[in-house]
Coordinates of C-alpha atoms and ligand atoms in Angstrom, one line a residue:
M1 CA 90.0 51.6 3.6
T2 CA 86.2 51.7 4.2
T3 CA 85.0 48.9 6.5
R4 CA 81.6 47.3 6.7
Q5 CA 81.2 49.1 10.0
D6 CA 81.8 52.4 8.4
C7 CA 79.0 51.6 5.9
Q8 CA 76.7 50.6 8.7
A9 CA 77.4 54.0 10.4
L10 CA 76.6 55.8 7.1
D11 CA 73.3 53.9 6.9
A12 CA 72.5 54.8 10.5
A13 CA 73.1 58.5 9.9
D14 CA 71.2 58.5 6.5
P15 CA 68.1 60.7 6.8
L16 CA 66.7 59.0 3.7
A17 CA 67.0 55.5 5.0
P18 CA 63.4 55.3 6.3
L19 CA 62.2 55.7 2.7
R20 CA 63.2 52.0 2.1
Q21 CA 60.2 51.0 4.2
Q22 CA 58.0 52.1 1.3
M23 CA 59.2 49.2 -0.8
L24 CA 58.6 45.4 -0.4
L25 CA 61.9 43.7 -1.1
P26 CA 62.5 40.0 -0.5
P27 CA 64.8 39.4 2.5
G28 CA 68.4 38.6 1.6
V29 CA 68.3 40.5 -1.7
I30 CA 70.5 43.4 -2.6
Y31 CA 68.6 44.9 -5.5
L32 CA 70.8 46.8 -7.9
D33 CA 68.6 46.6 -10.9
G34 CA 66.1 49.3 -10.2
N35 CA 67.4 51.0 -13.4
S36 CA 65.8 48.1 -15.4
L37 CA 62.8 47.3 -13.2
G38 CA 62.1 49.3 -10.1
A39 CA 61.2 47.4 -6.9
M40 CA 57.6 47.1 -5.8
P41 CA 56.2 49.7 -3.5
A42 CA 54.5 48.3 -0.4
A43 CA 51.4 50.3 -1.3
T44 CA 51.0 48.7 -4.8
P45 CA 49.3 45.3 -4.1
A46 CA 46.5 46.9 -2.0
R47 CA 46.0 49.7 -4.5
V48 CA 45.8 47.3 -7.5
Q49 CA 43.5 45.1 -5.5
Q50 CA 41.3 48.1 -4.8
V51 CA 41.2 49.0 -8.5
V52 CA 40.3 45.4 -9.5
T53 CA 37.8 44.4 -6.8
Q54 CA 36.1 47.7 -5.9
E55 CA 36.5 50.2 -8.8
W56 CA 36.2 47.6 -11.5
G57 CA 34.5 44.7 -9.8
Q58 CA 31.8 46.7 -7.9
D59 CA 31.6 50.1 -9.5
L60 CA 32.1 48.9 -13.0
I61 CA 32.1 51.6 -15.8
K62 CA 31.0 54.3 -13.4
S63 CA 34.6 54.4 -12.2
W64 CA 35.7 56.3 -15.2
N65 CA 34.1 59.3 -13.5
T66 CA 33.7 58.3 -9.8
A67 CA 37.2 56.9 -9.3
G68 CA 38.8 59.5 -11.6
W69 CA 40.1 56.9 -14.1
I70 CA 39.8 59.4 -17.0
D71 CA 42.1 61.8 -15.2
L72 CA 44.9 59.4 -14.4
P73 CA 47.1 60.2 -17.4
T74 CA 47.3 63.9 -16.4
R75 CA 47.1 63.4 -12.6
I76 CA 50.2 61.1 -12.7
G77 CA 51.7 63.3 -15.3
D78 CA 51.5 66.3 -12.9
K79 CA 53.3 64.2 -10.2
I80 CA 56.1 63.2 -12.6
A81 CA 56.4 66.8 -13.7
R82 CA 57.6 67.6 -10.1
L83 CA 60.5 65.2 -10.6
I84 CA 61.7 66.6 -14.0
G85 CA 61.4 70.3 -13.7
A86 CA 58.2 70.6 -15.6
G87 CA 55.0 72.5 -14.8
P88 CA 51.5 71.2 -14.1
G89 CA 49.5 70.3 -17.2
E90 CA 52.7 69.7 -19.2
V91 CA 53.2 65.9 -18.8
V92 CA 50.9 63.0 -19.7
V93 CA 51.3 59.3 -19.0
A94 CA 50.6 57.2 -22.1
D95 CA 51.7 54.3 -24.1
S96 CA 55.3 53.1 -24.0
T97 CA 58.6 54.9 -24.3
S98 CA 59.1 53.5 -27.8
L99 CA 55.7 54.9 -29.0
N100 CA 56.3 58.2 -27.3
I101 CA 59.6 58.6 -29.1
Y102 CA 57.7 58.0 -32.3
K103 CA 55.2 60.7 -31.4
V104 CA 57.6 63.4 -30.4
L105 CA 60.2 62.7 -33.1
T106 CA 57.6 62.8 -35.8
A107 CA 56.2 66.0 -34.3
A108 CA 59.6 67.6 -34.1
V109 CA 60.5 66.6 -37.7
R110 CA 57.2 68.1 -38.9
M111 CA 57.8 71.4 -37.1
I112 CA 61.2 71.7 -38.6
Q113 CA 60.1 70.7 -42.1
A114 CA 57.4 73.4 -41.9
E115 CA 59.7 76.1 -40.6
S116 CA 63.1 75.4 -42.0
P117 CA 62.7 72.8 -44.7
G118 CA 66.4 72.7 -45.7
R119 CA 67.3 70.7 -42.6
T120 CA 67.6 67.0 -43.2
T121 CA 69.4 65.3 -40.3
I122 CA 68.2 63.6 -37.1
V123 CA 71.2 63.1 -34.9
T124 CA 71.6 60.7 -32.0
E125 CA 74.3 58.6 -30.4
R126 CA 75.2 55.1 -31.6
S127 CA 75.4 54.1 -27.9
N128 CA 71.7 55.1 -27.4
F129 CA 69.2 52.5 -26.4
P130 CA 68.3 50.4 -29.5
T131 CA 64.6 51.3 -29.5
D132 CA 65.6 55.0 -29.8
L133 CA 67.7 54.1 -32.8
Y134 CA 65.2 51.8 -34.4
I135 CA 62.3 54.3 -34.1
S136 CA 64.5 57.1 -35.4
Q137 CA 65.4 55.0 -38.4
S138 CA 61.7 54.5 -39.2
V139 CA 60.8 58.2 -38.7
A140 CA 63.8 59.3 -40.8
E141 CA 62.6 57.0 -43.6
Q142 CA 59.0 58.1 -43.4
H143 CA 60.0 61.8 -43.6
G144 CA 62.8 61.8 -46.1
M145 CA 65.4 62.6 -43.4
R146 CA 68.9 61.2 -42.7
L147 CA 69.7 59.6 -39.4
V148 CA 73.3 60.3 -38.3
L149 CA 74.8 58.3 -35.4
V150 CA 77.7 59.9 -33.5
D151 CA 80.3 58.1 -31.4
S152 CA 81.8 61.0 -29.4
A153 CA 81.2 64.5 -28.1
E154 CA 83.4 65.8 -30.9
E155 CA 81.4 64.1 -33.6
L156 CA 78.2 65.4 -31.9
A157 CA 79.5 69.0 -31.9
A158 CA 80.3 68.6 -35.6
Q159 CA 76.7 67.8 -36.3
L160 CA 75.4 71.0 -34.7
N161 CA 75.0 72.8 -38.0
D162 CA 72.6 74.1 -40.6
D163 CA 71.5 70.6 -41.6
L164 CA 70.5 69.5 -38.1
A165 CA 66.7 69.2 -37.6
V166 CA 66.4 67.2 -34.4
L167 CA 68.8 66.1 -31.7
L168 CA 67.6 63.1 -29.8
I169 CA 69.7 62.4 -26.7
T170 CA 69.3 60.0 -23.8
D171 CA 70.2 62.1 -20.8
V172 CA 71.8 59.2 -18.9
N173 CA 73.3 56.4 -21.0
Y174 CA 71.6 53.1 -20.3
R175 CA 74.9 51.1 -20.5
T176 CA 77.6 53.3 -19.0
G177 CA 75.6 55.6 -16.8
A178 CA 77.3 58.7 -18.4
W179 CA 75.2 61.8 -17.9
H180 CA 74.9 64.7 -20.4
D181 CA 74.8 68.4 -19.6
M182 CA 71.2 68.9 -20.8
A183 CA 71.3 72.7 -20.6
A184 CA 74.5 73.1 -22.5
L185 CA 73.6 70.7 -25.2
T186 CA 70.1 72.1 -25.6
R187 CA 71.6 75.6 -25.9
A188 CA 74.1 74.4 -28.6
A189 CA 71.3 72.7 -30.5
H190 CA 69.1 75.8 -30.4
E191 CA 72.0 78.0 -31.5
A192 CA 72.3 75.7 -34.5
G193 CA 68.5 76.2 -35.2
A194 CA 67.4 72.6 -34.2
L195 CA 65.0 71.1 -31.8
T196 CA 65.9 68.7 -28.9
I197 CA 64.3 65.6 -27.6
W198 CA 65.5 64.2 -24.2
D199 CA 65.0 60.6 -23.3
L200 CA 64.7 60.5 -19.5
C201 CA 64.4 56.7 -19.1
H202 CA 67.5 56.6 -16.8
S203 CA 67.0 60.1 -15.4
A204 CA 63.4 60.5 -14.1
G205 CA 63.6 59.6 -10.4
A206 CA 67.3 59.0 -10.6
V207 CA 68.9 62.4 -11.1
P208 CA 67.6 65.9 -10.8
V209 CA 66.2 67.0 -14.1
D210 CA 65.2 70.6 -15.0
L211 CA 63.5 70.5 -18.4
T212 CA 62.3 74.1 -18.0
G213 CA 65.6 75.4 -16.8
A214 CA 67.4 73.7 -19.7
D215 CA 64.8 75.1 -22.1
A216 CA 64.4 71.6 -23.8
D217 CA 61.7 71.1 -26.4
F218 CA 60.4 67.5 -25.9
A219 CA 61.0 64.7 -23.4
I220 CA 59.9 61.2 -22.9
G221 CA 60.6 58.6 -20.2
C222 CA 59.9 55.3 -18.7
G223 CA 57.6 54.4 -15.8
Y224 CA 59.0 51.0 -14.8
K225 CA 62.6 51.9 -14.0
Y226 CA 63.4 54.5 -11.3
L227 CA 59.7 55.4 -11.1
N228 CA 58.9 51.9 -9.7
G229 CA 55.7 51.6 -11.8
G230 CA 55.9 47.9 -12.3
P231 CA 56.7 45.7 -15.4
G232 CA 55.6 47.4 -18.6
A233 CA 54.3 50.5 -16.8
P234 CA 53.1 53.2 -19.1
A235 CA 55.6 55.9 -20.1
F236 CA 55.4 59.7 -20.0
V237 CA 55.8 62.5 -22.4
W238 CA 56.4 66.3 -22.1
V239 CA 56.4 69.1 -24.5
H240 CA 57.6 72.7 -23.7
P241 CA 54.6 75.0 -23.4
R242 CA 56.0 77.2 -26.2
H243 CA 55.1 74.4 -28.6
A244 CA 51.8 73.6 -26.8
D245 CA 49.5 74.2 -29.7
R246 CA 52.0 73.6 -32.6
F247 CA 53.1 70.1 -32.1
W248 CA 51.4 67.3 -34.0
Q249 CA 50.3 63.8 -32.8
P250 CA 50.9 61.3 -35.5
L251 CA 48.9 58.6 -33.6
S252 CA 45.7 60.7 -33.6
G253 CA 43.5 58.5 -31.4
W254 CA 40.1 59.4 -30.0
L255 CA 41.2 60.1 -26.5
G256 CA 43.7 62.8 -27.7
H257 CA 40.7 64.5 -29.3
A258 CA 39.6 67.9 -28.0
A259 CA 36.1 66.4 -27.2
P260 CA 36.3 62.6 -27.3
F261 CA 32.7 62.1 -26.2
E262 CA 31.3 64.2 -29.0
F263 CA 32.2 61.2 -31.2
S264 CA 32.8 63.6 -34.1
P265 CA 34.0 62.1 -37.4
D266 CA 36.8 64.7 -37.7
Y267 CA 39.9 64.7 -35.6
R268 CA 40.6 67.9 -33.7
P269 CA 43.5 67.6 -31.2
A270 CA 43.1 68.4 -27.6
P271 CA 44.9 71.5 -26.5
G272 CA 48.4 71.0 -25.2
I273 CA 49.9 67.8 -24.0
R274 CA 46.5 65.9 -23.7
R275 CA 46.7 65.2 -27.4
Y276 CA 49.5 62.8 -26.7
I277 CA 47.0 60.4 -25.2
C278 CA 46.1 58.0 -28.0
G279 CA 43.7 55.4 -26.9
T280 CA 42.1 54.2 -23.6
P281 CA 44.7 54.2 -20.8
A282 CA 45.6 50.9 -19.0
I283 CA 44.0 51.7 -15.7
I284 CA 45.4 48.9 -13.6
S285 CA 49.0 49.7 -14.8
M286 CA 48.4 53.4 -14.2
A287 CA 47.3 52.8 -10.6
A288 CA 50.5 50.8 -10.0
L289 CA 52.6 53.6 -11.6
E290 CA 51.0 56.2 -9.3
C291 CA 52.1 54.2 -6.3
G292 CA 55.6 54.1 -7.7
V293 CA 55.8 57.8 -8.4
D294 CA 54.5 58.5 -4.9
T295 CA 57.5 56.7 -3.4
L296 CA 59.7 59.4 -4.9
L297 CA 57.4 62.3 -4.0
A298 CA 57.7 61.0 -0.4
A299 CA 61.2 62.3 -0.4
E300 CA 60.1 65.9 -1.1
P301 CA 60.0 66.9 2.6
M302 CA 63.5 65.5 3.0
G303 CA 65.0 67.5 0.1
G304 CA 63.5 65.6 -2.8
M305 CA 65.6 64.8 -5.9
A306 CA 68.5 66.9 -4.7
A307 CA 68.8 64.9 -1.5
L308 CA 68.3 61.6 -3.3
R309 CA 71.0 62.7 -5.7
R310 CA 73.5 63.4 -2.9
K311 CA 72.9 59.9 -1.6
S312 CA 73.1 58.3 -5.0
L313 CA 76.4 59.9 -5.7
A314 CA 77.8 58.8 -2.4
L315 CA 76.6 55.3 -3.1
T316 CA 77.9 55.0 -6.6
E317 CA 81.3 56.5 -5.6
L318 CA 81.6 54.1 -2.7
F319 CA 80.7 51.1 -4.8
A320 CA 83.1 52.1 -7.6
R321 CA 86.0 52.8 -5.2
L322 CA 85.4 49.5 -3.3
A323 CA 85.2 47.5 -6.5
E324 CA 88.5 48.9 -7.6
E325 CA 90.2 48.5 -4.2
R326 CA 88.9 45.0 -3.5
C327 CA 88.6 43.5 -7.0
G328 CA 90.9 45.6 -9.2
H329 CA 93.7 43.1 -9.0
L330 CA 91.2 40.4 -10.2
G331 CA 90.6 42.2 -13.5
V332 CA 87.6 44.5 -12.5
T333 CA 87.5 48.0 -14.0
V334 CA 85.0 50.8 -13.6
V335 CA 83.5 51.9 -16.9
S336 CA 81.1 54.6 -15.6
P337 CA 82.4 58.2 -15.3
R338 CA 84.0 58.9 -11.9
E339 CA 83.3 62.6 -12.2
D340 CA 80.1 63.4 -10.2
A341 CA 78.7 65.8 -12.8
R342 CA 79.0 63.1 -15.5
R343 CA 77.6 60.1 -13.7
G344 CA 74.0 59.0 -13.4
S345 CA 72.8 56.6 -10.7
Q346 CA 74.5 53.4 -11.8
V347 CA 77.9 51.9 -11.9
C348 CA 79.1 49.7 -14.7
L349 CA 82.0 47.4 -14.3
A350 CA 83.9 45.5 -17.0
L351 CA 86.3 42.5 -16.7
K352 CA 89.7 42.6 -18.4
P353 CA 90.5 39.9 -20.9
P354 CA 90.5 36.9 -20.7
L355 CA 87.9 37.2 -17.9
E356 CA 85.6 39.4 -20.0
R357 CA 84.0 36.4 -21.6
A358 CA 82.8 35.4 -18.1
S359 CA 80.9 38.7 -17.6
Y360 CA 77.5 37.2 -18.1
A361 CA 78.3 34.2 -15.8
V362 CA 79.7 36.5 -13.1
V363 CA 76.4 38.4 -13.0
Q364 CA 74.4 35.1 -12.8
A365 CA 76.6 33.9 -9.9
L366 CA 76.0 37.2 -8.2
I367 CA 72.2 36.9 -8.7
E368 CA 72.3 33.5 -7.1
R369 CA 74.0 35.1 -4.1
G370 CA 71.2 37.6 -3.9
V371 CA 73.0 40.6 -5.6
I372 CA 70.8 41.4 -8.5
G373 CA 72.4 43.5 -11.2
D374 CA 72.4 42.8 -14.9
Y375 CA 74.7 42.1 -17.9
R376 CA 74.7 44.1 -21.1
A377 CA 76.6 42.6 -24.1
G378 CA 79.4 44.6 -25.7
D379 CA 80.0 45.1 -29.3
P380 CA 82.0 42.0 -30.4
D381 CA 83.8 44.0 -33.1
R382 CA 84.8 46.8 -30.8
L383 CA 85.1 45.3 -27.3
D384 CA 87.8 47.8 -26.4
Q385 CA 85.4 50.6 -26.9
V386 CA 82.1 48.9 -26.0
P387 CA 82.9 46.1 -23.5
H388 CA 80.6 43.6 -22.0
I389 CA 79.4 45.2 -18.8
L390 CA 78.2 44.3 -15.4
R391 CA 75.6 46.9 -14.6
F392 CA 74.5 48.0 -11.1
G393 CA 71.8 50.5 -10.5
F394 CA 71.8 52.4 -7.2
T395 CA 68.3 53.6 -6.4
P396 CA 68.8 55.8 -3.3
L397 CA 65.2 55.2 -2.2
Y398 CA 66.0 51.6 -1.2
V399 CA 69.7 50.9 -1.5
G400 CA 72.0 51.5 1.4
F401 CA 75.8 51.9 2.0
T402 CA 76.1 48.4 3.6
D403 CA 74.4 47.0 0.5
A404 CA 77.1 48.5 -1.7
W405 CA 79.8 47.1 0.6
D406 CA 78.2 43.6 0.7
A407 CA 77.7 43.6 -3.1
V408 CA 81.5 44.2 -3.6
E409 CA 82.3 41.4 -1.1
H410 CA 80.0 39.0 -3.1
L411 CA 81.8 40.0 -6.3
Y412 CA 85.1 39.3 -4.7
Q413 CA 83.9 35.9 -3.6
V414 CA 82.5 35.0 -7.0
L415 CA 85.8 35.9 -8.7
T416 CA 88.2 34.4 -6.2
R417 CA 86.2 31.1 -5.9
E418 CA 85.6 31.2 -9.7
E419 CA 82.0 30.4 -9.1
W420 CA 81.2 31.8 -12.5
R421 CA 82.7 28.6 -14.1
E422 CA 79.6 26.6 -13.1
A423 CA 77.7 25.5 -16.2
R424 CA 74.3 26.8 -15.0
F425 CA 75.7 30.3 -14.9
N426 CA 76.8 30.1 -18.5
Q427 CA 73.4 29.3 -20.1
K428 CA 72.0 32.5 -21.5
A429 CA 68.3 33.2 -20.7
A430 CA 66.0 35.1 -23.0
V431 CA 66.2 38.3 -21.0
T432 CA 69.7 39.3 -19.7
Ligands
LIG501 C1 64.3 51.4 -21.0 C2 64.5 52.3 -22.2 C3 63.5 52.3 -23.2 C4 62.4 51.3 -23.1 O1 61.4 51.5 -24.1 P1 60.1 50.6 -24.0 O2 59.2 51.2 -25.1 O3 59.5 50.8 -22.6 O4 60.4 49.2 -24.2 C5 63.7 53.2 -24.2 N1 64.8 54.0 -24.3 C6 65.7 54.0 -23.3 C7 66.9 55.0 -23.4 C8 65.6 53.1 -22.2 O5 66.5 53.1 -21.3

């Protein structure tokens, strides 16, 4: 049995532990929700202050040039590229993930319709994040395609056929934390003659990603989760250089124009990924995002994403094992894959019936104790397959082994003392 002292020894020996000092976390909080909203980097308040008071307040519009505002989408894009196996000039930061899904999916559909018009299906997983499904529904309708939702690896394999146009897959599942084999799935999709889009919302900054090595076609991802960019931070988008001048931008805004300051009446897309900038970037949010991305790049001298991954796996395995050992007899089960190669950087727990109805309240009771995770509702018609889950993200930049141990201890206390029964924990807030 692992003791709290064992965990303290692991923290003391952890070469990545000093990275935590880059973040400002309130005392007494064990933050296990960095997969939903990353913690705030210590550098962010001063940087945002500088942008507001100096660059905007004093230097005014000059800052587009003098402070490099106009280059922020590509400058931060180049930094994110280092985390996802992409090259310089291949990534831009723009808009939201939802909008970027729209852009790349529309582009991929257009490319396929021009080159192999017989293909009519867009395939994704039913368990994908809803915005990915909703945007796909809309793109499918607009382009006369069929959206097919699959429920298993077998169903997915069966869709890799002559009809497949685009495969849209979220690399790490937002609910369960299950991690796909990007290289294998991309290869299979290409062999079927289709294009791939990878959603990296729960991958960028969480697991090593190698878009180039996997030979993917398109990718998008989120700035406010593991990249610590702040609430509503802008998102990013990548396209493989082989498509650099072929892909289309359906939201053909002026800043994606080849020469925006010519103010020409005709749209002419910028070369390469810059065309995926639509309108004027949100500079204050961009500045905060850059601070967040820098917290991950700070790990590069210590082994970068590979080292963060090793720690993340050790943390998630420890948490899952302790949750089972300590709380298994209370009805707690681990829903995330236990196999290292199949698990992202989060652990999801479920509660066995009849306790499963208390899942939301258990998470609220944990939050009051300072253990911040979140709750994701299951499918009421298929609770056996899609249970209510208690979701805990482990961001190796700022979560330690003792945190994992303490979190399980708090869970044990919430369950054995039945704290979740209190009325205030059972009132659902707008955001769960
Ligand atoms: C978080 C997340 C999103 C978020 O999209 P927004 O446009 O930022 O709201 C989309 N897709 C996945 C898979 C996510 O995890």
